[in-house]
mmCIF file with all atom_site columns, C-alpha atoms in Angstrom:
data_model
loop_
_atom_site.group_PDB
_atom_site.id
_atom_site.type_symbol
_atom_site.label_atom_id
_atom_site.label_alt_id
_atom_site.label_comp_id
_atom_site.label_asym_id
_atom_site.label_entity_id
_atom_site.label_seq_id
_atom_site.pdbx_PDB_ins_code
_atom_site.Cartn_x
_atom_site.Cartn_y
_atom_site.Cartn_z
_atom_site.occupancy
_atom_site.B_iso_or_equiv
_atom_site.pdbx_formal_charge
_atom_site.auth_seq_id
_atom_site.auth_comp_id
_atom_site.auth_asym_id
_atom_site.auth_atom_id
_atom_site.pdbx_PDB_model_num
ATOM 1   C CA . UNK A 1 1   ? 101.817 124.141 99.308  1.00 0.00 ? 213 UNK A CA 1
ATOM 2   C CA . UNK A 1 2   ? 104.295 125.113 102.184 1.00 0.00 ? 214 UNK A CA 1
ATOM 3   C CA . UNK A 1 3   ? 107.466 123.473 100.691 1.00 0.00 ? 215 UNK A CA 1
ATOM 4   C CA . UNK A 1 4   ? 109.579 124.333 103.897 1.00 0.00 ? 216 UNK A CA 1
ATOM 5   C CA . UNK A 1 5   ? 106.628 122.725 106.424 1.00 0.00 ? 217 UNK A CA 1
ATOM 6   C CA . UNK A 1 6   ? 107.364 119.618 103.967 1.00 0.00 ? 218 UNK A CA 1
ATOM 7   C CA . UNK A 1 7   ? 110.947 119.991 103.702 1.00 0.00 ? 219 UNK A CA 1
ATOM 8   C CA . UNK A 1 8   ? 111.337 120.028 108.117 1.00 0.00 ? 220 UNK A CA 1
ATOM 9   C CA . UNK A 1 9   ? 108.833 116.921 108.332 1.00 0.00 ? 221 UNK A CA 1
ATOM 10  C CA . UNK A 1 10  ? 110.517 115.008 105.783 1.00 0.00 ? 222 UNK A CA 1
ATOM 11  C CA . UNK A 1 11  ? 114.156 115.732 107.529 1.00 0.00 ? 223 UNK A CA 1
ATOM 12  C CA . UNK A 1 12  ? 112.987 114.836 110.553 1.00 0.00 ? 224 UNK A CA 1
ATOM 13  C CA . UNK A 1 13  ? 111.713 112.048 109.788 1.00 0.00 ? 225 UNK A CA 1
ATOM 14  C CA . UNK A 1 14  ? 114.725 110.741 107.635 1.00 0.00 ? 226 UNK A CA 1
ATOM 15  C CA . UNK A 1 15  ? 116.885 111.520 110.867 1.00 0.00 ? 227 UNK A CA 1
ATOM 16  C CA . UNK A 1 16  ? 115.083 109.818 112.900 1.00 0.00 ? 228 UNK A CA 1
ATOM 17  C CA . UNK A 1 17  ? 114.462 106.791 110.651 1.00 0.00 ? 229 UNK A CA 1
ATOM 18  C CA . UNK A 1 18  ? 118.203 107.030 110.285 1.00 0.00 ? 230 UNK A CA 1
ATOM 19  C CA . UNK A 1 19  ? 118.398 106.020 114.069 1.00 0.00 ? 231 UNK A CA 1
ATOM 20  C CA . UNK A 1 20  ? 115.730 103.586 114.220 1.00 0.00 ? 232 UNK A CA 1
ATOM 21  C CA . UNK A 1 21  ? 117.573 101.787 110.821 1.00 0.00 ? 233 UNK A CA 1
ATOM 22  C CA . UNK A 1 22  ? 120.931 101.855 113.098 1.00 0.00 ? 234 UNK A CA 1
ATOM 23  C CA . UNK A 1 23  ? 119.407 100.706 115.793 1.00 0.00 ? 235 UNK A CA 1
ATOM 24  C CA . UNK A 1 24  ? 117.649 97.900  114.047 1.00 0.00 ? 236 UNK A CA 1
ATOM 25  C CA . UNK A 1 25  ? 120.984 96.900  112.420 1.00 0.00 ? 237 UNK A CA 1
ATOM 26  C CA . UNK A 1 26  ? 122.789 96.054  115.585 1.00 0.00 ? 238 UNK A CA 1
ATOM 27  C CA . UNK A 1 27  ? 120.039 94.306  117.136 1.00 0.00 ? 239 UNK A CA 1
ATOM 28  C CA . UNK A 1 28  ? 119.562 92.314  114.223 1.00 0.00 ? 240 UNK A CA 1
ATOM 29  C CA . UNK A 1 29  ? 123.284 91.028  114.917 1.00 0.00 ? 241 UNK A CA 1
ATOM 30  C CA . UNK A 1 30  ? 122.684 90.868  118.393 1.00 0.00 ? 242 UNK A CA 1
ATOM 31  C CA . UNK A 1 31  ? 119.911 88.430  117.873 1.00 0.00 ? 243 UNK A CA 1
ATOM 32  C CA . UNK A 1 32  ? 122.011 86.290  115.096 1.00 0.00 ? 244 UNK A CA 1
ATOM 33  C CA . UNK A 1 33  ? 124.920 85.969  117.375 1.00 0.00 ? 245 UNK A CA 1
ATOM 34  C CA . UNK A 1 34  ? 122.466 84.650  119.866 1.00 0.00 ? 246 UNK A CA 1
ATOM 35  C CA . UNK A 1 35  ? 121.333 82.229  117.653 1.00 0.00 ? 247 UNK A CA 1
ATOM 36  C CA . UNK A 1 36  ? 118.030 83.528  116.306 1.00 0.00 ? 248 UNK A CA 1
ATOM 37  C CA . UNK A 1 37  ? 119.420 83.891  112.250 1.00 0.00 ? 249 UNK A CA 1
ATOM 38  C CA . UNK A 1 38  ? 115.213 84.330  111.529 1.00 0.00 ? 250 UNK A CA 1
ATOM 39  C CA . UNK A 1 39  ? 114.631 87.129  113.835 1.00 0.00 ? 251 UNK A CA 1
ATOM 40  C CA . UNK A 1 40  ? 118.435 88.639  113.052 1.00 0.00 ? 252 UNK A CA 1
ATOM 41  C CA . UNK A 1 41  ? 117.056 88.359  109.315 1.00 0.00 ? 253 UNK A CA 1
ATOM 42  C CA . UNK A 1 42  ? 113.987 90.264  110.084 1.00 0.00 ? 254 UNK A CA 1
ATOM 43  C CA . UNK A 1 43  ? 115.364 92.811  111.939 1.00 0.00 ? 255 UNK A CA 1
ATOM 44  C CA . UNK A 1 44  ? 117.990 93.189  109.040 1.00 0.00 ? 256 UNK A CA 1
ATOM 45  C CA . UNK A 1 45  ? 115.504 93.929  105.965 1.00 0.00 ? 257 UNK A CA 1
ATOM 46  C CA . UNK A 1 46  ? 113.733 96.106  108.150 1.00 0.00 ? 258 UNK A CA 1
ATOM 47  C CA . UNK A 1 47  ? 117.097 97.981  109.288 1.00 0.00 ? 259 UNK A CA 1
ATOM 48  C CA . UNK A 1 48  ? 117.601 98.257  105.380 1.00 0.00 ? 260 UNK A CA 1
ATOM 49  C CA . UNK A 1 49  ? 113.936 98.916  104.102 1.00 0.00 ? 261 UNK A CA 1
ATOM 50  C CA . UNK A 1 50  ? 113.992 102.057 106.577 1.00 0.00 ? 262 UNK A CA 1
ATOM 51  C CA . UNK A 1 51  ? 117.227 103.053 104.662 1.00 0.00 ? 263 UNK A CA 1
ATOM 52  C CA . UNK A 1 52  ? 114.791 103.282 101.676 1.00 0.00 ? 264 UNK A CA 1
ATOM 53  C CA . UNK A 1 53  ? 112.593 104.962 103.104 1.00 0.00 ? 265 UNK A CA 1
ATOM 54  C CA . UNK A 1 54  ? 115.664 107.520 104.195 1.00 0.00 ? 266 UNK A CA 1
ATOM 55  C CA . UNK A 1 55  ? 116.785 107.772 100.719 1.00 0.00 ? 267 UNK A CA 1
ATOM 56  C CA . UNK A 1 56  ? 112.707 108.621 99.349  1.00 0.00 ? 268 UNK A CA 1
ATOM 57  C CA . UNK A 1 57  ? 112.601 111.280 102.110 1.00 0.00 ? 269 UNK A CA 1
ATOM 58  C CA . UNK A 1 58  ? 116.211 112.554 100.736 1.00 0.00 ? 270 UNK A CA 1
ATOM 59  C CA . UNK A 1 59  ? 115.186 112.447 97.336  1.00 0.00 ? 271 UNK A CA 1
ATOM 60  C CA . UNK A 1 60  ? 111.618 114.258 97.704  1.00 0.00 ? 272 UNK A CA 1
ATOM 61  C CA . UNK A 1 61  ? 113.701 117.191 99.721  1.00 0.00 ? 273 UNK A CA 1
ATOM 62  C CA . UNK A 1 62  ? 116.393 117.680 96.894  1.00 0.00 ? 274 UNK A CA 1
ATOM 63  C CA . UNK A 1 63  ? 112.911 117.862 94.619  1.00 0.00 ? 275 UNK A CA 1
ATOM 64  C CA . UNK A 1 64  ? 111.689 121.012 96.758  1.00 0.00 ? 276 UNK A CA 1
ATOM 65  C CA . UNK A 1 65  ? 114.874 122.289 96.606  1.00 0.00 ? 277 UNK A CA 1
ATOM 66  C CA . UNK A 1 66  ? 115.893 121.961 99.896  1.00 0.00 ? 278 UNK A CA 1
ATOM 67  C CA . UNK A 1 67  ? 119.336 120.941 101.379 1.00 0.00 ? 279 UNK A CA 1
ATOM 68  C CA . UNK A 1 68  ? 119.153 117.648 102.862 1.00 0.00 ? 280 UNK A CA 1
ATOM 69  C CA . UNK A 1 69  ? 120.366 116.963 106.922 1.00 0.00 ? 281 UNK A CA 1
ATOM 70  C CA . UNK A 1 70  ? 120.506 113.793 108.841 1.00 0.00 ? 282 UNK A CA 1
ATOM 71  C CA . UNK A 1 71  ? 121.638 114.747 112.176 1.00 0.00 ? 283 UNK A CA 1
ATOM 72  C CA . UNK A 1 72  ? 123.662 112.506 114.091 1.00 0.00 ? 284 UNK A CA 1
ATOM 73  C CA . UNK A 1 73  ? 121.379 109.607 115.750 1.00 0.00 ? 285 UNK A CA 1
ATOM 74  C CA . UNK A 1 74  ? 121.634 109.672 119.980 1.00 0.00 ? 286 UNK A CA 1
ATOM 75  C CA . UNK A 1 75  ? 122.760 106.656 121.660 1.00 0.00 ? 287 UNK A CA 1
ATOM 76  C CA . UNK A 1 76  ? 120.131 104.108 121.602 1.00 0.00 ? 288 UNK A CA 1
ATOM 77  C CA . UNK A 1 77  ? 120.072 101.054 124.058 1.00 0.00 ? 289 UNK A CA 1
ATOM 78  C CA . UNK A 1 78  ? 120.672 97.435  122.972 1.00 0.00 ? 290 UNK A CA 1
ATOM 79  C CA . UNK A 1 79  ? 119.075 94.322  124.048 1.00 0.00 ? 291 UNK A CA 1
ATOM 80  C CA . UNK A 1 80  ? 119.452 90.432  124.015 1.00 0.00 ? 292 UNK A CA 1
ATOM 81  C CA . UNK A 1 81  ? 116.081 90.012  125.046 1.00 0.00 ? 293 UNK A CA 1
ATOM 82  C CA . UNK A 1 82  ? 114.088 89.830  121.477 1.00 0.00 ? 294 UNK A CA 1
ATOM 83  C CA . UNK A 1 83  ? 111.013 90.037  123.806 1.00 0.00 ? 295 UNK A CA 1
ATOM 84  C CA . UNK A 1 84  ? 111.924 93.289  125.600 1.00 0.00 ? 296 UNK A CA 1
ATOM 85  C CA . UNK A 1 85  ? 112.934 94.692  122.081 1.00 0.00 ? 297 UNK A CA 1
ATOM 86  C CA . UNK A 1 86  ? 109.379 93.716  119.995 1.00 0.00 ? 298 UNK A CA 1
ATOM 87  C CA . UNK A 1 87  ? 108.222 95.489  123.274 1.00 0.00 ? 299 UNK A CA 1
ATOM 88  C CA . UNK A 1 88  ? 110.270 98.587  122.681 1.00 0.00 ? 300 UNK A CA 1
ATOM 89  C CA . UNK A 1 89  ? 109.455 98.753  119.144 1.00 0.00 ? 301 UNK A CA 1
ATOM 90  C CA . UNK A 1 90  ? 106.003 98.416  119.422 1.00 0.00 ? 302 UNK A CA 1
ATOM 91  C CA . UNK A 1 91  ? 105.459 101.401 122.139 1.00 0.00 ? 303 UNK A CA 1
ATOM 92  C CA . UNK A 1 92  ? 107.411 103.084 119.274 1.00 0.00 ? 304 UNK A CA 1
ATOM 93  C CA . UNK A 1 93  ? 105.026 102.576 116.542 1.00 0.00 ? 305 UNK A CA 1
ATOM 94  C CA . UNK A 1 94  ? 101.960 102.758 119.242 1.00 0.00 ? 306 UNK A CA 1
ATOM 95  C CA . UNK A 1 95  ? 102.945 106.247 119.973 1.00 0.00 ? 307 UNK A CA 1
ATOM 96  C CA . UNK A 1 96  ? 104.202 107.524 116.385 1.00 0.00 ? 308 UNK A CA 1
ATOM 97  C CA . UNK A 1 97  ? 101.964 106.153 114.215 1.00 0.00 ? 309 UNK A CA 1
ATOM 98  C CA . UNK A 1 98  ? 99.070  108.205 114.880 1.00 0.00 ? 310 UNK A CA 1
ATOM 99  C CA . UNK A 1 99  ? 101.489 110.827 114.979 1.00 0.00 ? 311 UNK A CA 1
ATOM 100 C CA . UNK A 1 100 ? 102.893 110.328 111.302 1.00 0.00 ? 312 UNK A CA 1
ATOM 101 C CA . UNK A 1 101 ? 98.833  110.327 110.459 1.00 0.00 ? 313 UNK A CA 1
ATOM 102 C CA . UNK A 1 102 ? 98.459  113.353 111.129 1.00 0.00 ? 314 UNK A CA 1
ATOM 103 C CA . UNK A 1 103 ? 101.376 114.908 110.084 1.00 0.00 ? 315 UNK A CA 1
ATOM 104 C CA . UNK A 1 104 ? 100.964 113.061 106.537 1.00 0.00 ? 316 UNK A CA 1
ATOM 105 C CA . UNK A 1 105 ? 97.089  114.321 106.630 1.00 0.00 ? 317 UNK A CA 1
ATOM 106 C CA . UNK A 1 106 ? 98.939  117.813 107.423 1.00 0.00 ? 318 UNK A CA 1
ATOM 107 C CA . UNK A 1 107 ? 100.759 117.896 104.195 1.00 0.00 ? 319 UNK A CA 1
ATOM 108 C CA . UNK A 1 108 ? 97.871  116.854 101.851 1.00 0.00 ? 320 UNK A CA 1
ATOM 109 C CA . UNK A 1 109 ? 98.106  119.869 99.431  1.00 0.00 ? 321 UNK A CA 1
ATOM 110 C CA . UNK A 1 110 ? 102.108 118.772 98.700  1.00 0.00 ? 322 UNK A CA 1
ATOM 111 C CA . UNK A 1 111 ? 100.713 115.467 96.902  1.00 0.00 ? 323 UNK A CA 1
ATOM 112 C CA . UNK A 1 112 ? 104.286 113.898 96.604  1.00 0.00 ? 324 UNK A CA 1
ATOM 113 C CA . UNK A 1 113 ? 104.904 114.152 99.566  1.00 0.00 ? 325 UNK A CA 1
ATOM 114 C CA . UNK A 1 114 ? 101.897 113.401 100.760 1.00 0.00 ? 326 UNK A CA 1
ATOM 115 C CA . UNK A 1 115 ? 102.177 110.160 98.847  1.00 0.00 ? 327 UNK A CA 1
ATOM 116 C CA . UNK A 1 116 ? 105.144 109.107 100.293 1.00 0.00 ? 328 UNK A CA 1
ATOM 117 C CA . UNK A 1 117 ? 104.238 109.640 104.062 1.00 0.00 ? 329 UNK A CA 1
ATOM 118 C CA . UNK A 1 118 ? 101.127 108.083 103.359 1.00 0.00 ? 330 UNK A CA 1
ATOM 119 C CA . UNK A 1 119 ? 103.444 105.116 101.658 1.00 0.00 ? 331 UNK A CA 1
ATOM 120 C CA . UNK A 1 120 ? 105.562 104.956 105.016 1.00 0.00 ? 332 UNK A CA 1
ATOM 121 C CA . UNK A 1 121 ? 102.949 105.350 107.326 1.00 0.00 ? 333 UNK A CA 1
ATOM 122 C CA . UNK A 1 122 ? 100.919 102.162 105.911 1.00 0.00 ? 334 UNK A CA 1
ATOM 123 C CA . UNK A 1 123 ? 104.254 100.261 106.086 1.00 0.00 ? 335 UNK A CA 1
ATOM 124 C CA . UNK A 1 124 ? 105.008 101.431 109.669 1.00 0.00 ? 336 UNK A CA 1
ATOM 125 C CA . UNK A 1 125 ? 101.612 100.240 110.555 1.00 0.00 ? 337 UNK A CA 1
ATOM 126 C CA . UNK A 1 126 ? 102.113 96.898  109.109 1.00 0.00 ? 338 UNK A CA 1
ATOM 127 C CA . UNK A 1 127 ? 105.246 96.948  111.083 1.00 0.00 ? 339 UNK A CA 1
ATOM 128 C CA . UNK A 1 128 ? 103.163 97.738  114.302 1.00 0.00 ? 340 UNK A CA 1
ATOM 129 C CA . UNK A 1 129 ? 100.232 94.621  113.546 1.00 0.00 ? 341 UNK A CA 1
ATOM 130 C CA . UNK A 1 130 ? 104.078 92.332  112.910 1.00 0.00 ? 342 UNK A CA 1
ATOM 131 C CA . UNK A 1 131 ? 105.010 93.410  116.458 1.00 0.00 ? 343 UNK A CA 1
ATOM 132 C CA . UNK A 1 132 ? 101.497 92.815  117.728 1.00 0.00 ? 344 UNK A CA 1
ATOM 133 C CA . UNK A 1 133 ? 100.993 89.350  116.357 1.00 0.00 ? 345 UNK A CA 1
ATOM 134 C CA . UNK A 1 134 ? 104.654 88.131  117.510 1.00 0.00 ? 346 UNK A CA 1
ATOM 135 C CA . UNK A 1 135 ? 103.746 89.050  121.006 1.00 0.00 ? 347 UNK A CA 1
ATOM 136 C CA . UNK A 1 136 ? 99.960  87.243  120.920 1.00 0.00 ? 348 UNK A CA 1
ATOM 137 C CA . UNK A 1 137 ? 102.059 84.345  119.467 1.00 0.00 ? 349 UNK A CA 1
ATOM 138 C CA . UNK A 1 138 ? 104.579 84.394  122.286 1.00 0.00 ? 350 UNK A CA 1
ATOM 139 C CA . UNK A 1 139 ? 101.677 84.440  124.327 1.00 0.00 ? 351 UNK A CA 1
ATOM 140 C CA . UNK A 1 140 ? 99.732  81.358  122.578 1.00 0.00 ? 352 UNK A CA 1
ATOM 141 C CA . UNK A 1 141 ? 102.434 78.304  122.197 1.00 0.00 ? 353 UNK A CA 1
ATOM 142 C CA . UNK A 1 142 ? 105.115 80.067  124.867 1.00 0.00 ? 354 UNK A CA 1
ATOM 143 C CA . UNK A 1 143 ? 108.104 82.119  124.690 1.00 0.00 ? 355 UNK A CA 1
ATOM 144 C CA . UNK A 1 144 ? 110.405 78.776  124.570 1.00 0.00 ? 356 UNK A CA 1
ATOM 145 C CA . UNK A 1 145 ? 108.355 77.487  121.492 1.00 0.00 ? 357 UNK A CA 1
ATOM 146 C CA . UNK A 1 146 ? 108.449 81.013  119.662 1.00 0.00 ? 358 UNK A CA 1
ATOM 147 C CA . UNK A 1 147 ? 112.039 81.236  119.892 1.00 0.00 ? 359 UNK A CA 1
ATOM 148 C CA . UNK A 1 148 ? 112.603 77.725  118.753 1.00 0.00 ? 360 UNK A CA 1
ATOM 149 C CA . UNK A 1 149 ? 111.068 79.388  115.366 1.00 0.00 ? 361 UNK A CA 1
ATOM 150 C CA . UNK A 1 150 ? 113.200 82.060  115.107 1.00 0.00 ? 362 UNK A CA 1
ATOM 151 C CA . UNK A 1 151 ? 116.194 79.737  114.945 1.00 0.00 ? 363 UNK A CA 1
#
């Protein structure tokens, strides 16, 4: 087991889960000042459940004795277009999925850690098929009708 390989994945991906949570945050009261408290909600846990996942990643690198770094998250656009966002954050997961995969396939001899990419990476792909089936929704009864629900 290479405990520094598992020590730079697991800070890079708290840092940049540490963004993404940010970033997930202030659209989530973009979207409730707009009007859309269900979506806001959403976009709230999931802002907060990545904050878990932040504090598991933390946690595992103080266990391989490492010296846990979040780097400071770069500035991240905002939207008031929920549409253009589930967009955004679908390419995301469409494009780093795969990615965190492999990387958590990389790190199979470290089985703690292993477990807890493996953990993330199924929730990040049920994350994805959320994005997916909110679009193909939008797409069925009409953007008008879908943000009615999210009201």
């Amino acid at each position: 087991m290479d405990k520094q390989k598992s020590i730079q994945v697991l800070q890079a991906y708290a840092t940049g889960l540490a963004a993404q949570s940010l970033q997930h945050k202030v659209e989530s009261k973009i979207f409730a000042d707009k009007g859309y408290s269900k979506l806001g909600e959403k976009y709230a846990g999931h802002a907060e459940e990545e904050m878990g996942w932040v504090d598991k990643f933390i946690e595992r690198i103080l266990d391989l004795g490492g010296s846990p770094k979040v780097d400071a998250a770069p500035a991240m656009p905002t939207t008031a277009d929920p549409v253009a966002y589930i967009k955004a954050d679908l390419a995301v997961s469409v494009e780093q999925v795969p990615i965190l995969m492999q990387v958590t396939k990389s790190l199979e001899d470290d089985f703690k850690t292993y477990d807890i990419l493996r953990a993330y990476a199924l929730d990040e792909e049920e994350d994805m098929y959320w994005s997916e089936q909110q679009l193909d929704l939008i797409e069925e009864i009409g953007l008008q009708n879908w943000l009615t629900k999210q009201l």
